[in-house]
Each structure stands twice: as C-alpha cells, then as structure tokens.
PDB file of C-alpha atoms and ligand atoms in Angstrom:
ATOM      1  CA  MET A   1       0.093   0.170   0.020  1.00 84.00           C
ATOM      2  CA  LYS A   2       1.255   3.276  -0.804  1.00 93.00           C
ATOM      3  CA  THR A   3       1.718   6.224   1.619  1.00 97.00           C
ATOM      4  CA  ARG A   4      -0.981   9.063   0.848  1.00 98.00           C
ATOM      5  CA  ILE A   5       0.620  12.194   1.331  1.00 98.00           C
ATOM      6  CA  ALA A   6      -1.386  15.782   1.374  1.00 98.00           C
ATOM      7  CA  VAL A   7       0.522  18.957   1.885  1.00 98.00           C
ATOM      8  CA  MET A   8      -0.869  21.804   3.305  1.00 98.00           C
ATOM      9  CA  VAL A   9       0.146  25.292   2.056  1.00 98.00           C
ATOM     10  CA  SER A  10      -0.567  29.081   2.365  1.00 97.00           C
ATOM     11  CA  GLY A  11       2.078  30.636  -0.078  1.00 95.00           C
ATOM     12  CA  GLY A  12       4.745  30.559  -2.572  1.00 95.00           C
ATOM     13  CA  GLY A  13       5.327  26.699  -2.047  1.00 98.00           C
ATOM     14  CA  THR A  14       8.896  26.191  -2.372  1.00 98.00           C
ATOM     15  CA  ASN A  15       8.875  23.412  -0.017  1.00 98.00           C
ATOM     16  CA  LEU A  16       5.904  21.745  -1.722  1.00 98.00           C
ATOM     17  CA  GLN A  17       7.965  21.807  -4.818  1.00 98.00           C
ATOM     18  CA  ALA A  18      10.975  20.383  -3.004  1.00 98.00           C
ATOM     19  CA  LEU A  19       8.592  17.465  -2.044  1.00 98.00           C
ATOM     20  CA  LEU A  20       6.969  17.250  -5.533  1.00 98.00           C
ATOM     21  CA  ASP A  21      10.652  16.920  -7.161  1.00 98.00           C
ATOM     22  CA  ALA A  22      11.777  14.369  -4.562  1.00 98.00           C
ATOM     23  CA  TRP A  23       8.390  12.172  -5.105  1.00 97.00           C
ATOM     24  CA  LYS A  24       8.801  12.628  -9.024  1.00 96.00           C
ATOM     25  CA  SER A  25      12.286  11.581  -8.918  1.00 96.00           C
ATOM     26  CA  GLY A  26      11.394   8.749  -7.081  1.00 95.00           C
ATOM     27  CA  GLN A  27      12.695   9.460  -3.912  1.00 95.00           C
ATOM     28  CA  PHE A  28       9.578   8.396  -1.592  1.00 93.00           C
ATOM     29  CA  ASN A  29       9.367   4.779  -1.516  1.00 80.00           C
ATOM     30  CA  GLN A  30       5.768   3.667  -2.112  1.00 87.00           C
ATOM     31  CA  ALA A  31       4.250   7.114  -1.366  1.00 95.00           C
ATOM     32  CA  GLU A  32       2.364   9.402  -3.410  1.00 97.00           C
ATOM     33  CA  ILE A  33       1.544  12.931  -3.182  1.00 98.00           C
ATOM     34  CA  SER A  34      -2.350  12.734  -3.388  1.00 98.00           C
ATOM     35  CA  LEU A  35      -3.582  15.873  -2.324  1.00 98.00           C
ATOM     36  CA  VAL A  36      -2.449  19.713  -1.712  1.00 98.00           C
ATOM     37  CA  VAL A  37      -4.646  22.138   0.347  1.00 98.00           C
ATOM     38  CA  SER A  38      -4.475  25.805   0.791  1.00 98.00           C
ATOM     39  CA  ASN A  39      -6.098  28.232   3.027  1.00 98.00           C
ATOM     40  CA  GLN A  40      -5.296  31.036   0.390  1.00 98.00           C
ATOM     41  CA  GLU A  41      -7.062  30.931  -3.084  1.00 97.00           C
ATOM     42  CA  LYS A  42      -3.983  32.929  -4.525  1.00 96.00           C
ATOM     43  CA  ALA A  43      -1.135  30.553  -3.177  1.00 97.00           C
ATOM     44  CA  LYS A  44       1.568  30.087  -5.790  1.00 97.00           C
ATOM     45  CA  ALA A  45       1.662  26.434  -4.328  1.00 98.00           C
ATOM     46  CA  LEU A  46      -1.695  25.548  -5.642  1.00 98.00           C
ATOM     47  CA  ASP A  47      -0.375  26.171  -8.926  1.00 98.00           C
ATOM     48  CA  ARG A  48       2.267  24.238  -8.392  1.00 98.00           C
ATOM     49  CA  ALA A  49       0.429  21.382  -7.649  1.00 98.00           C
ATOM     50  CA  ARG A  50      -1.839  21.806 -10.520  1.00 98.00           C
ATOM     51  CA  ALA A  51       1.193  21.708 -13.122  1.00 98.00           C
ATOM     52  CA  VAL A  52       1.656  17.930 -12.118  1.00 97.00           C
ATOM     53  CA  HIS A  53      -1.761  17.160 -12.094  1.00 98.00           C
ATOM     54  CA  VAL A  54      -2.280  16.771  -8.206  1.00 98.00           C
ATOM     55  CA  PRO A  55      -5.464  17.620  -6.890  1.00 98.00           C
ATOM     56  CA  ALA A  56      -5.161  21.278  -5.543  1.00 98.00           C
ATOM     57  CA  LEU A  57      -8.112  22.229  -2.929  1.00 97.00           C
ATOM     58  CA  PHE A  58      -8.578  25.866  -1.519  1.00 98.00           C
ATOM     59  CA  LEU A  59     -10.542  25.776   1.494  1.00 98.00           C
ATOM     60  CA  ASN A  60     -12.016  29.196   2.245  1.00 98.00           C
ATOM     61  CA  PRO A  61     -11.769  30.369   5.889  1.00 97.00           C
ATOM     62  CA  ALA A  62     -14.453  32.768   5.838  1.00 97.00           C
ATOM     63  CA  GLN A  63     -17.071  30.213   4.986  1.00 97.00           C
ATOM     64  CA  TYR A  64     -16.650  28.406   8.061  1.00 97.00           C
ATOM     65  CA  LYS A  65     -17.844  29.962  11.623  1.00 97.00           C
ATOM     66  CA  ASP A  66     -14.369  28.919  13.618  1.00 97.00           C
ATOM     67  CA  ARG A  67     -11.076  26.942  13.315  1.00 96.00           C
ATOM     68  CA  GLN A  68     -12.761  23.658  14.790  1.00 97.00           C
ATOM     69  CA  ALA A  69     -15.432  23.839  11.762  1.00 98.00           C
ATOM     70  CA  TYR A  70     -12.618  24.411   9.176  1.00 98.00           C
ATOM     71  CA  ASP A  71     -10.592  21.553  10.368  1.00 98.00           C
ATOM     72  CA  GLN A  72     -13.711  19.279  10.293  1.00 98.00           C
ATOM     73  CA  GLN A  73     -14.011  20.221   6.825  1.00 98.00           C
ATOM     74  CA  LEU A  74     -10.213  19.612   6.411  1.00 97.00           C
ATOM     75  CA  LEU A  75     -10.224  16.279   8.083  1.00 98.00           C
ATOM     76  CA  LYS A  76     -13.240  15.194   6.110  1.00 98.00           C
ATOM     77  CA  SER A  77     -11.390  16.074   3.017  1.00 98.00           C
ATOM     78  CA  PHE A  78      -8.295  13.938   4.097  1.00 98.00           C
ATOM     79  CA  GLN A  79     -10.545  11.197   5.180  1.00 97.00           C
ATOM     80  CA  GLU A  80     -11.842  10.714   1.666  1.00 98.00           C
ATOM     81  CA  ASN A  81      -8.577  11.214   0.181  1.00 98.00           C
ATOM     82  CA  LYS A  82      -7.436   8.217   2.425  1.00 98.00           C
ATOM     83  CA  ILE A  83      -4.414  10.700   3.595  1.00 98.00           C
ATOM     84  CA  ASP A  84      -1.600   8.606   5.744  1.00 98.00           C
ATOM     85  CA  LEU A  85       0.566  11.594   6.227  1.00 98.00           C
ATOM     86  CA  ILE A  86      -0.160  15.441   6.215  1.00 98.00           C
ATOM     87  CA  CYS A  87       2.865  17.667   5.647  1.00 98.00           C
ATOM     88  CA  LEU A  88       2.788  21.461   6.691  1.00 98.00           C
ATOM     89  CA  ALA A  89       5.074  22.972   4.277  1.00 98.00           C
ATOM     90  CA  GLY A  90       4.527  27.163   4.754  1.00 97.00           C
ATOM     91  CA  TYR A  91       0.839  26.630   6.022  1.00 97.00           C
ATOM     92  CA  MET A  92       0.429  29.422   8.364  1.00 94.00           C
ATOM     93  CA  ARG A  93      -2.859  28.474  10.439  1.00 93.00           C
ATOM     94  CA  ILE A  94      -2.414  26.916  13.661  1.00 92.00           C
ATOM     95  CA  LEU A  95      -4.253  23.297  13.536  1.00 96.00           C
ATOM     96  CA  THR A  96      -6.880  22.614  16.323  1.00 96.00           C
ATOM     97  CA  THR A  97      -6.917  19.185  18.226  1.00 97.00           C
ATOM     98  CA  VAL A  98      -9.904  18.368  15.522  1.00 97.00           C
ATOM     99  CA  ILE A  99      -6.809  17.097  13.043  1.00 98.00           C
ATOM    100  CA  VAL A 100      -3.894  16.713  15.464  1.00 98.00           C
ATOM    101  CA  ARG A 101      -5.824  14.192  17.491  1.00 97.00           C
ATOM    102  CA  GLN A 102      -6.887  11.865  14.608  1.00 97.00           C
ATOM    103  CA  TYR A 103      -3.190  12.207  12.968  1.00 98.00           C
ATOM    104  CA  GLU A 104      -1.147  11.781  15.962  1.00 97.00           C
ATOM    105  CA  GLN A 105       2.453  11.368  14.819  1.00 97.00           C
ATOM    106  CA  ARG A 106       1.344  11.807  11.226  1.00 98.00           C
ATOM    107  CA  ILE A 107       1.726  15.302  10.810  1.00 98.00           C
ATOM    108  CA  MET A 108       5.048  17.202   9.780  1.00 98.00           C
ATOM    109  CA  ASN A 109       5.894  20.588  10.261  1.00 98.00           C
ATOM    110  CA  ILE A 110       8.848  22.556   8.769  1.00 98.00           C
ATOM    111  CA  HIS A 111       9.894  25.529  10.750  1.00 98.00           C
ATOM    112  CA  PRO A 112      12.564  27.918   9.596  1.00 98.00           C
ATOM    113  CA  ALA A 113      14.950  27.798  13.147  1.00 98.00           C
ATOM    114  CA  LEU A 114      16.227  25.388  15.270  1.00 98.00           C
ATOM    115  CA  LEU A 115      13.316  24.641  17.582  1.00 98.00           C
ATOM    116  CA  PRO A 116      13.040  24.735  20.609  1.00 98.00           C
ATOM    117  CA  ALA A 117      14.409  28.195  20.075  1.00 98.00           C
ATOM    118  CA  PHE A 118      12.538  30.902  18.010  1.00 98.00           C
ATOM    119  CA  GLY A 119       9.292  28.892  17.821  1.00 98.00           C
ATOM    120  CA  GLY A 120       5.465  29.210  19.044  1.00 96.00           C
ATOM    121  CA  GLU A 121       2.727  31.510  18.390  1.00 93.00           C
ATOM    122  CA  GLY A 122       3.560  34.531  16.184  1.00 94.00           C
ATOM    123  CA  MET A 123       6.813  33.048  14.928  1.00 96.00           C
ATOM    124  CA  TYR A 124       6.495  32.466  11.396  1.00 95.00           C
ATOM    125  CA  GLY A 125       8.303  33.370   8.074  1.00 94.00           C
ATOM    126  CA  LEU A 126      10.076  36.171   8.411  1.00 96.00           C
ATOM    127  CA  HIS A 127       9.404  37.010  12.053  1.00 97.00           C
ATOM    128  CA  VAL A 128      11.476  33.995  12.924  1.00 98.00           C
ATOM    129  CA  HIS A 129      14.664  35.130  10.823  1.00 98.00           C
ATOM    130  CA  GLU A 130      14.543  38.833  12.421  1.00 98.00           C
ATOM    131  CA  ALA A 131      13.992  37.393  15.949  1.00 98.00           C
ATOM    132  CA  VAL A 132      17.089  35.215  15.240  1.00 98.00           C
ATOM    133  CA  MET A 133      19.269  37.977  13.884  1.00 97.00           C
ATOM    134  CA  GLN A 134      18.112  40.322  17.014  1.00 97.00           C
ATOM    135  CA  SER A 135      18.953  37.547  19.346  1.00 98.00           C
ATOM    136  CA  GLY A 136      22.722  37.538  18.124  1.00 98.00           C
ATOM    137  CA  ALA A 137      22.424  33.893  17.703  1.00 98.00           C
ATOM    138  CA  LYS A 138      25.397  32.634  15.482  1.00 98.00           C
ATOM    139  CA  TYR A 139      23.597  29.547  14.376  1.00 98.00           C
ATOM    140  CA  SER A 140      19.999  29.311  12.772  1.00 98.00           C
ATOM    141  CA  GLY A 141      18.676  26.503  10.419  1.00 98.00           C
ATOM    142  CA  CYS A 142      15.568  24.639  10.220  1.00 98.00           C
ATOM    143  CA  THR A 143      13.529  21.837  11.809  1.00 98.00           C
ATOM    144  CA  VAL A 144      11.202  19.256  10.694  1.00 99.00           C
ATOM    145  CA  HIS A 145       9.047  17.996  13.606  1.00 98.00           C
ATOM    146  CA  PHE A 146       5.947  16.103  13.959  1.00 98.00           C
ATOM    147  CA  VAL A 147       3.124  18.062  14.869  1.00 98.00           C
ATOM    148  CA  ASP A 148       1.706  17.693  18.666  1.00 97.00           C
ATOM    149  CA  GLU A 149      -1.336  19.981  20.286  1.00 97.00           C
ATOM    150  CA  GLY A 150       1.324  23.032  21.102  1.00 96.00           C
ATOM    151  CA  THR A 151       2.642  25.212  18.499  1.00 96.00           C
ATOM    152  CA  ASP A 152       6.090  24.302  17.463  1.00 97.00           C
ATOM    153  CA  THR A 153       6.590  21.772  20.192  1.00 98.00           C
ATOM    154  CA  GLY A 154       6.284  18.103  18.996  1.00 98.00           C
ATOM    155  CA  PRO A 155       8.898  15.780  18.421  1.00 98.00           C
ATOM    156  CA  ILE A 156      12.078  16.526  16.761  1.00 98.00           C
ATOM    157  CA  ILE A 157      12.692  14.633  13.240  1.00 98.00           C
ATOM    158  CA  LEU A 158      15.658  16.145  11.866  1.00 98.00           C
ATOM    159  CA  GLN A 159      17.397  19.602  11.529  1.00 98.00           C
ATOM    160  CA  ALA A 160      19.503  21.534   9.799  1.00 98.00           C
ATOM    161  CA  VAL A 161      22.474  24.172  10.725  1.00 98.00           C
ATOM    162  CA  VAL A 162      23.255  27.415   9.123  1.00 98.00           C
ATOM    163  CA  PRO A 163      25.602  30.129   9.962  1.00 98.00           C
ATOM    164  CA  VAL A 164      23.998  33.524  10.779  1.00 98.00           C
ATOM    165  CA  LEU A 165      26.691  36.266   9.160  1.00 98.00           C
ATOM    166  CA  ASP A 166      27.511  39.299  10.340  1.00 96.00           C
ATOM    167  CA  HIS A 167      26.145  41.046   7.959  1.00 95.00           C
ATOM    168  CA  ASP A 168      22.853  39.134   7.159  1.00 96.00           C
ATOM    169  CA  THR A 169      19.354  40.594   6.912  1.00 97.00           C
ATOM    170  CA  PRO A 170      16.552  38.132   7.832  1.00 97.00           C
ATOM    171  CA  ASP A 171      15.962  37.897   4.177  1.00 98.00           C
ATOM    172  CA  LYS A 172      19.198  36.474   3.612  1.00 98.00           C
ATOM    173  CA  LEU A 173      19.054  34.566   6.379  1.00 98.00           C
ATOM    174  CA  ALA A 174      15.865  33.446   5.241  1.00 98.00           C
ATOM    175  CA  GLU A 175      17.067  32.443   1.587  1.00 98.00           C
ATOM    176  CA  ARG A 176      20.003  30.582   3.243  1.00 98.00           C
ATOM    177  CA  VAL A 177      17.814  28.056   5.686  1.00 98.00           C
ATOM    178  CA  LEU A 178      15.471  27.763   2.740  1.00 98.00           C
ATOM    179  CA  ILE A 179      18.096  26.075   0.914  1.00 98.00           C
ATOM    180  CA  GLU A 180      18.581  23.577   3.725  1.00 98.00           C
ATOM    181  CA  GLU A 181      14.951  23.004   4.066  1.00 98.00           C
ATOM    182  CA  HIS A 182      14.600  21.862   0.645  1.00 98.00           C
ATOM    183  CA  ARG A 183      16.775  19.349   1.379  1.00 98.00           C
ATOM    184  CA  LEU A 184      15.464  18.246   4.726  1.00 98.00           C
ATOM    185  CA  TYR A 185      11.841  17.787   4.030  1.00 98.00           C
ATOM    186  CA  PRO A 186      12.154  15.158   1.391  1.00 98.00           C
ATOM    187  CA  ARG A 187      14.578  13.127   3.615  1.00 98.00           C
ATOM    188  CA  ALA A 188      12.107  13.441   6.494  1.00 98.00           C
ATOM    189  CA  VAL A 189       9.292  12.256   4.328  1.00 98.00           C
ATOM    190  CA  SER A 190      11.343   9.511   2.935  1.00 97.00           C
ATOM    191  CA  LEU A 191      12.146   8.130   6.245  1.00 97.00           C
ATOM    192  CA  PHE A 192       8.632   8.256   7.030  1.00 97.00           C
ATOM    193  CA  CYS A 193       7.506   6.661   4.285  1.00 96.00           C
ATOM    194  CA  GLU A 194      10.405   3.839   5.097  1.00 94.00           C
ATOM    195  CA  GLY A 195       9.004   3.225   8.493  1.00 95.00           C
ATOM    196  CA  ARG A 196      11.754   4.327   9.939  1.00 97.00           C
ATOM    197  CA  LEU A 197      10.665   7.038  12.580  1.00 98.00           C
ATOM    198  CA  GLN A 198       9.841   5.932  15.853  1.00 98.00           C
ATOM    199  CA  VAL A 199       8.797   8.307  18.822  1.00 98.00           C
ATOM    200  CA  ALA A 200      10.316   7.600  22.006  1.00 97.00           C
ATOM    201  CA  GLY A 201       8.806  10.274  24.231  1.00 95.00           C
ATOM    202  CA  LYS A 202      10.406  13.603  22.801  1.00 96.00           C
ATOM    203  CA  ARG A 203      13.025  12.145  20.924  1.00 98.00           C
ATOM    204  CA  VAL A 204      12.521  10.502  17.400  1.00 98.00           C
ATOM    205  CA  LEU A 205      14.812   7.466  16.764  1.00 98.00           C
ATOM    206  CA  ILE A 206      15.634   7.207  13.264  1.00 98.00           C
ATOM    207  CA  LYS A 207      15.984   3.178  12.447  1.00 97.00           C
ATOM    208  CA  GLU A 208      18.545   1.496  10.333  1.00 95.00           C
ATOM    209  CA  LYS A 209      17.400   1.012   6.848  1.00 87.00           C
ATOM    210  CA  ALA A 210      15.951  -2.937   6.716  1.00 78.00           C
TER     211      ALA A 210
HETATM  212  C1  LIG B   1       9.554  28.331   5.090  1.00 50.21           C
HETATM  213  O1  LIG B   1      10.555  29.067   5.310  1.00 50.21           O
HETATM  214  C2  LIG B   1       8.790  27.640   6.105  1.00 50.21           C
HETATM  215  O2  LIG B   1       9.540  27.059   6.927  1.00 50.21           O
HETATM  216  C3  LIG B   1       8.083  28.874   6.755  1.00 50.21           C
HETATM  217  O3  LIG B   1       7.331  29.431   5.889  1.00 50.21           O
HETATM  218  C4  LIG B   1       8.042  29.224   4.410  1.00 50.21           C
HETATM  219  C5  LIG B   1       7.148  28.775   3.806  1.00 50.21           C
HETATM  220  O4  LIG B   1       8.010  28.968   2.484  1.00 50.21           O
HETATM  221  N1  LIG B   1       6.850  27.961   7.983  1.00 50.21           N
HETATM  222  C6  LIG B   1       6.422  28.818   9.075  1.00 50.21           C
HETATM  223  O5  LIG B   1       7.406  29.799   9.089  1.00 50.21           O
HETATM  224  C7  LIG B   1       5.664  27.985   9.799  1.00 50.21           C
HETATM  225  N2  LIG B   1       5.775  28.472  10.975  1.00 50.21           N
HETATM  226  P1  LIG B   1       7.593  28.006   1.143  1.00 50.21           P
HETATM  227  O6  LIG B   1       5.997  28.425   0.782  1.00 50.21           O
HETATM  228  O7  LIG B   1       8.051  28.832   0.155  1.00 50.21           O
HETATM  229  O8  LIG B   1       7.563  26.801   1.143  1.00 50.21           O
END
C-alpha cells in the first residue's frame, strides 16, 4: 500500500516543490502526494500542484464559523482521500485538536529555525529570522518535527544548521535557511515512508534501513 501524502500550504510553496520533485524523482518509497490544500486562494503553491496534476484544493476560512469547523472540513477531505501523512509546508494557520488527535505522529511541519528556540505563536516566516538576528545567535537552521497539540513543540525529526553571518539581513538568512529546508523535508518524508521513524517520548529515533 502506498503512503498517501497531503501537503498544506499558504504561500509560495517552494517546500511543496521540493517534495513534488523528490516524489517525481523516485525518492519516496511507495508513496504519493495525493492532495494539496491551501487556505489562500491565490497561493502560488496551488499552481505548482496543478502543474503536475496533483489535486489542489482551496478551502476558504471565511466560509466556516470557527477554526474547529474549518478543520472538520479539512479532516473530511483527508479521510475521503485516505491520507496517511499530512505535511505542513508554509501553512500559516495552527491546526486544532480536531485534526491533530486523529493524525497523531502523522503530521509533520517544517519550521525555519532550530526548535525549541524561536518557535511558538507569532513565530513564522520572516518574523523568525528577525528574532534570530536580534538575539545575536551565531547559528540558525531549520527543523522538521511531528505536530502535537502545542505550537512548534512536537518531537523533532531532523534539523539542519546554517551560520548567521555578521552582515546578514532577515531576508538573506531566510534564503540560506530555505536551501536547507528543501533538502531536509524530503529526507524526513522518505524516512517516514520507509517506516524508519519511531517516537520515544520527545525523541524521534531513526531506525537503520532494513
Ligand atoms: C518556509 O520557510 C517555512 O519554514 C516557513 O514558511 C516558509 C514557507 O515557504 N514556515 C513557517 O514559518 C511555519 N511556522 P514556502 O511556501 O516557499 O515553502
């Protein structure tokens, strides 16, 4: 049975593109990207999905009375499409327990910093890189983690480190981090599809290849 993957996006979708490219080049063992969902109608990410004939769904938050109702509809779409793994890739909304509880250890997120630092509410996109620059940290990076009921608090799967340079701007740092994101996310998804991720408390163990 193939692992059916849904990717959730809100913007440009370069991480989605990295996942699509990895899938198309055969990097995901027995998996397919079956659905892309966005809360933003104009998200370029939706075009990236359509370009390779992956169903791309826009769900308009304005049509639902609250986040729970929205997530109920999302959940319905995932269940109808028999989704096994949900990948958040620049999805700028926090998932409610409606989905998180149904998909425990089957939702991943990519975050543009080294968690547990520089995470939590309000920490997304350029805000993260601004905070890193202001802190004086010498290193930043990116983290792929499982999503739990907190914000950016779930078990860490993989991380990559990049230096923060003396004359960086948040934009330059974002660019350097993004290059690593595009390498890291497909690796994490591959490991999941190969059944090699095992969660032990807060730690994710990576099993040897069988
Ligand atoms: C990425 O840098 C991702 O890590 C970040 O948004 C960007 C999306 O870019 N996500 C968050 O900040 C979530 N907290 P993309 O649309 O080009 O993949």
